[in-house]
Protein backbone atom coordinates (compact mmCIF):
# COMPACT_ATOMS: atom_id res chain seq x y z
CA UNK A 1 0.00 0.00 0.00
CA UNK A 2 1.30 3.46 -0.91
CA UNK A 3 1.94 6.15 1.67
CA UNK A 4 0.05 9.44 1.66
CA UNK A 5 3.21 11.25 0.48
CA UNK A 6 3.63 8.89 -2.44
CA UNK A 7 -0.01 9.25 -3.38
CA UNK A 8 0.25 13.01 -3.28
CA UNK A 9 3.16 12.85 -5.69
CA UNK A 10 1.47 10.46 -8.09
CA UNK A 11 -2.04 11.91 -8.16
CA UNK A 12 -3.33 15.28 -9.32
CA UNK A 13 -4.76 17.61 -6.66
CA UNK A 14 -8.30 16.69 -7.61
CA UNK A 15 -7.55 12.97 -7.73
CA UNK A 16 -5.97 13.16 -4.28
CA UNK A 17 -8.81 15.18 -2.77
CA UNK A 18 -11.47 12.84 -4.18
CA UNK A 19 -9.87 9.46 -3.49
CA UNK A 20 -8.20 10.29 -0.15
CA UNK A 21 -10.32 13.10 1.32
CA UNK A 22 -13.75 12.13 -0.02
CA UNK A 23 -14.18 15.27 -2.08
CA UNK A 24 -16.44 15.30 -5.16
CA UNK A 25 -15.58 16.44 -8.67
CA UNK A 26 -17.94 19.02 -10.16
CA UNK A 27 -20.86 17.42 -12.04
CA UNK A 28 -20.73 17.28 -15.86
CA UNK A 29 -16.95 17.85 -15.82
CA UNK A 30 -15.51 14.37 -15.38
CA UNK A 31 -13.62 12.51 -18.05
CA UNK A 32 -16.00 9.53 -18.06
CA UNK A 33 -19.37 11.23 -17.72
CA UNK A 34 -20.15 11.19 -21.46
CA UNK A 35 -17.98 8.21 -22.26
CA UNK A 36 -19.45 4.92 -23.37
CA UNK A 37 -16.66 2.82 -24.84
CA UNK A 38 -16.56 -0.89 -24.07
CA UNK A 39 -14.10 -1.81 -21.37
CA UNK A 40 -13.27 -2.03 -17.69
CA UNK A 41 -13.03 0.71 -15.08
CA UNK A 42 -10.50 0.10 -12.36
CA UNK A 43 -9.42 1.89 -9.19
CA UNK A 44 -7.06 4.76 -10.05
CA UNK A 45 -5.03 4.17 -6.89
CA UNK A 46 -4.55 0.38 -6.76
CA UNK A 47 -5.78 -0.93 -10.12
CA UNK A 48 -8.47 -3.26 -8.80
CA UNK A 49 -11.28 -3.79 -11.34
CA UNK A 50 -14.46 -2.04 -10.17
CA UNK A 51 -16.98 -1.61 -12.99
CA UNK A 52 -17.69 -2.85 -16.51
CA UNK A 53 -18.95 -0.63 -19.33
CA UNK A 54 -21.82 -3.12 -19.65
CA UNK A 55 -23.47 -1.72 -16.52
CA UNK A 56 -22.74 1.95 -17.26
CA UNK A 57 -25.65 4.24 -18.07
CA UNK A 58 -26.45 7.95 -18.25
CA UNK A 59 -28.34 8.81 -15.07
CA UNK A 60 -28.43 12.54 -15.87
CA UNK A 61 -26.64 13.25 -12.57
CA UNK A 62 -23.47 14.59 -14.14
CA UNK A 63 -21.30 11.76 -12.84
CA UNK A 64 -20.53 8.35 -14.35
CA UNK A 65 -23.25 5.96 -13.18
CA UNK A 66 -23.34 2.20 -13.05
CA UNK A 67 -26.13 -0.13 -12.00
CA UNK A 68 -23.77 -2.80 -10.68
CA UNK A 69 -20.18 -3.40 -9.66
CA UNK A 70 -18.02 -5.82 -11.62
CA UNK A 71 -17.70 -8.27 -8.75
CA UNK A 72 -19.70 -8.46 -5.49
CA UNK A 73 -16.53 -7.96 -3.45
CA UNK A 74 -14.92 -5.19 -5.52
CA UNK A 75 -16.53 -2.35 -3.59
CA UNK A 76 -17.21 -1.67 0.09
CA UNK A 77 -20.13 0.41 1.34
CA UNK A 78 -19.87 2.72 4.38
CA UNK A 79 -22.59 4.83 5.94
CA UNK A 80 -21.77 8.50 5.39
CA UNK A 81 -23.61 11.02 7.58
CA UNK A 82 -21.71 14.13 6.43
CA UNK A 83 -23.49 17.18 4.93
CA UNK A 84 -26.61 16.46 7.01
CA UNK A 85 -27.60 13.44 4.93
CA UNK A 86 -27.38 9.72 5.44
CA UNK A 87 -25.81 8.32 2.32
CA UNK A 88 -23.98 5.16 1.41
CA UNK A 89 -20.39 5.89 0.51
CA UNK A 90 -18.61 3.49 -1.84
CA UNK A 91 -14.90 2.79 -1.54
CA UNK A 92 -12.49 0.42 -3.26
CA UNK A 93 -12.53 -2.77 -1.17
CA UNK A 94 -8.81 -3.22 -1.75
CA UNK A 95 -7.35 0.20 -0.88
CA UNK A 96 -10.26 2.18 0.67
CA UNK A 97 -10.10 4.97 -1.93
CA UNK A 98 -13.29 7.01 -2.02
CA UNK A 99 -15.25 6.44 -5.25
CA UNK A 100 -18.63 8.10 -4.72
CA UNK A 101 -22.01 7.02 -3.38
CA UNK A 102 -24.60 4.35 -4.11
CA UNK A 103 -28.33 5.13 -4.25
CA UNK A 104 -31.47 3.03 -4.59
CA UNK A 105 -32.90 4.82 -7.63
CA UNK A 106 -31.04 2.93 -10.36
CA UNK A 107 -32.46 0.88 -13.23
CA UNK A 108 -33.31 -2.82 -13.22
CA UNK A 109 -32.22 -5.46 -12.47
CA UNK A 110 -30.38 -4.18 -9.39
CA UNK A 111 -32.21 -0.89 -8.76
CA UNK A 112 -28.85 0.53 -7.68
CA UNK A 113 -27.12 3.65 -8.92
CA UNK A 114 -23.40 3.68 -8.26
CA UNK A 115 -22.56 7.37 -8.68
CA UNK A 116 -18.81 7.60 -9.19
CA UNK A 117 -16.23 10.35 -9.61
CA UNK A 118 -14.48 10.00 -12.98
CA UNK A 119 -11.17 10.94 -11.40
CA UNK A 120 -11.23 7.94 -9.03
CA UNK A 121 -11.39 5.57 -12.02
CA UNK A 122 -9.07 4.46 -14.78
CA UNK A 123 -10.62 3.08 -17.98
CA UNK A 124 -9.05 0.34 -20.04
CA UNK A 125 -10.35 -1.38 -23.17
CA UNK A 126 -7.71 -4.10 -23.14
ZN1 LIG B 1 -8.23 0.69 -4.92
mmCIF file with all atom_site columns, C-alpha atoms and ligand atoms in Angstrom, residues 42-48 50 74 91-97 99 120, ligand 1:
data_model
loop_
_atom_site.group_PDB
_atom_site.id
_atom_site.type_symbol
_atom_site.label_atom_id
_atom_site.label_alt_id
_atom_site.label_comp_id
_atom_site.label_asym_id
_atom_site.label_entity_id
_atom_site.label_seq_id
_atom_site.pdbx_PDB_ins_code
_atom_site.Cartn_x
_atom_site.Cartn_y
_atom_site.Cartn_z
_atom_site.occupancy
_atom_site.B_iso_or_equiv
_atom_site.pdbx_formal_charge
_atom_site.auth_seq_id
_atom_site.auth_comp_id
_atom_site.auth_asym_id
_atom_site.auth_atom_id
_atom_site.pdbx_PDB_model_num
ATOM   1  C  CA  . UNK A 1 42  ? -10.502 0.095  -12.359 1.00 0.00 ? 42  UNK A CA  1
ATOM   2  C  CA  . UNK A 1 43  ? -9.418  1.894  -9.191  1.00 0.00 ? 43  UNK A CA  1
ATOM   3  C  CA  . UNK A 1 44  ? -7.057  4.757  -10.052 1.00 0.00 ? 44  UNK A CA  1
ATOM   4  C  CA  . UNK A 1 45  ? -5.026  4.170  -6.894  1.00 0.00 ? 45  UNK A CA  1
ATOM   5  C  CA  . UNK A 1 46  ? -4.549  0.378  -6.764  1.00 0.00 ? 46  UNK A CA  1
ATOM   6  C  CA  . UNK A 1 47  ? -5.785  -0.927 -10.118 1.00 0.00 ? 47  UNK A CA  1
ATOM   7  C  CA  . UNK A 1 48  ? -8.472  -3.261 -8.804  1.00 0.00 ? 48  UNK A CA  1
ATOM   8  C  CA  . UNK A 1 50  ? -14.461 -2.041 -10.174 1.00 0.00 ? 50  UNK A CA  1
ATOM   9  C  CA  . UNK A 1 74  ? -14.922 -5.191 -5.525  1.00 0.00 ? 74  UNK A CA  1
ATOM   10 C  CA  . UNK A 1 91  ? -14.901 2.787  -1.541  1.00 0.00 ? 91  UNK A CA  1
ATOM   11 C  CA  . UNK A 1 92  ? -12.492 0.419  -3.264  1.00 0.00 ? 92  UNK A CA  1
ATOM   12 C  CA  . UNK A 1 93  ? -12.529 -2.769 -1.173  1.00 0.00 ? 93  UNK A CA  1
ATOM   13 C  CA  . UNK A 1 94  ? -8.814  -3.224 -1.751  1.00 0.00 ? 94  UNK A CA  1
ATOM   14 C  CA  . UNK A 1 95  ? -7.354  0.201  -0.882  1.00 0.00 ? 95  UNK A CA  1
ATOM   15 C  CA  . UNK A 1 96  ? -10.258 2.184  0.666   1.00 0.00 ? 96  UNK A CA  1
ATOM   16 C  CA  . UNK A 1 97  ? -10.099 4.972  -1.926  1.00 0.00 ? 97  UNK A CA  1
ATOM   17 C  CA  . UNK A 1 99  ? -15.252 6.442  -5.251  1.00 0.00 ? 99  UNK A CA  1
ATOM   18 C  CA  . UNK A 1 120 ? -11.232 7.941  -9.033  1.00 0.00 ? 120 UNK A CA  1
HETATM 19 ZN ZN1 . LIG B 2 .   ? -8.234  0.689  -4.918  1.00 0.00 ? 1   LIG B ZN1 1
#
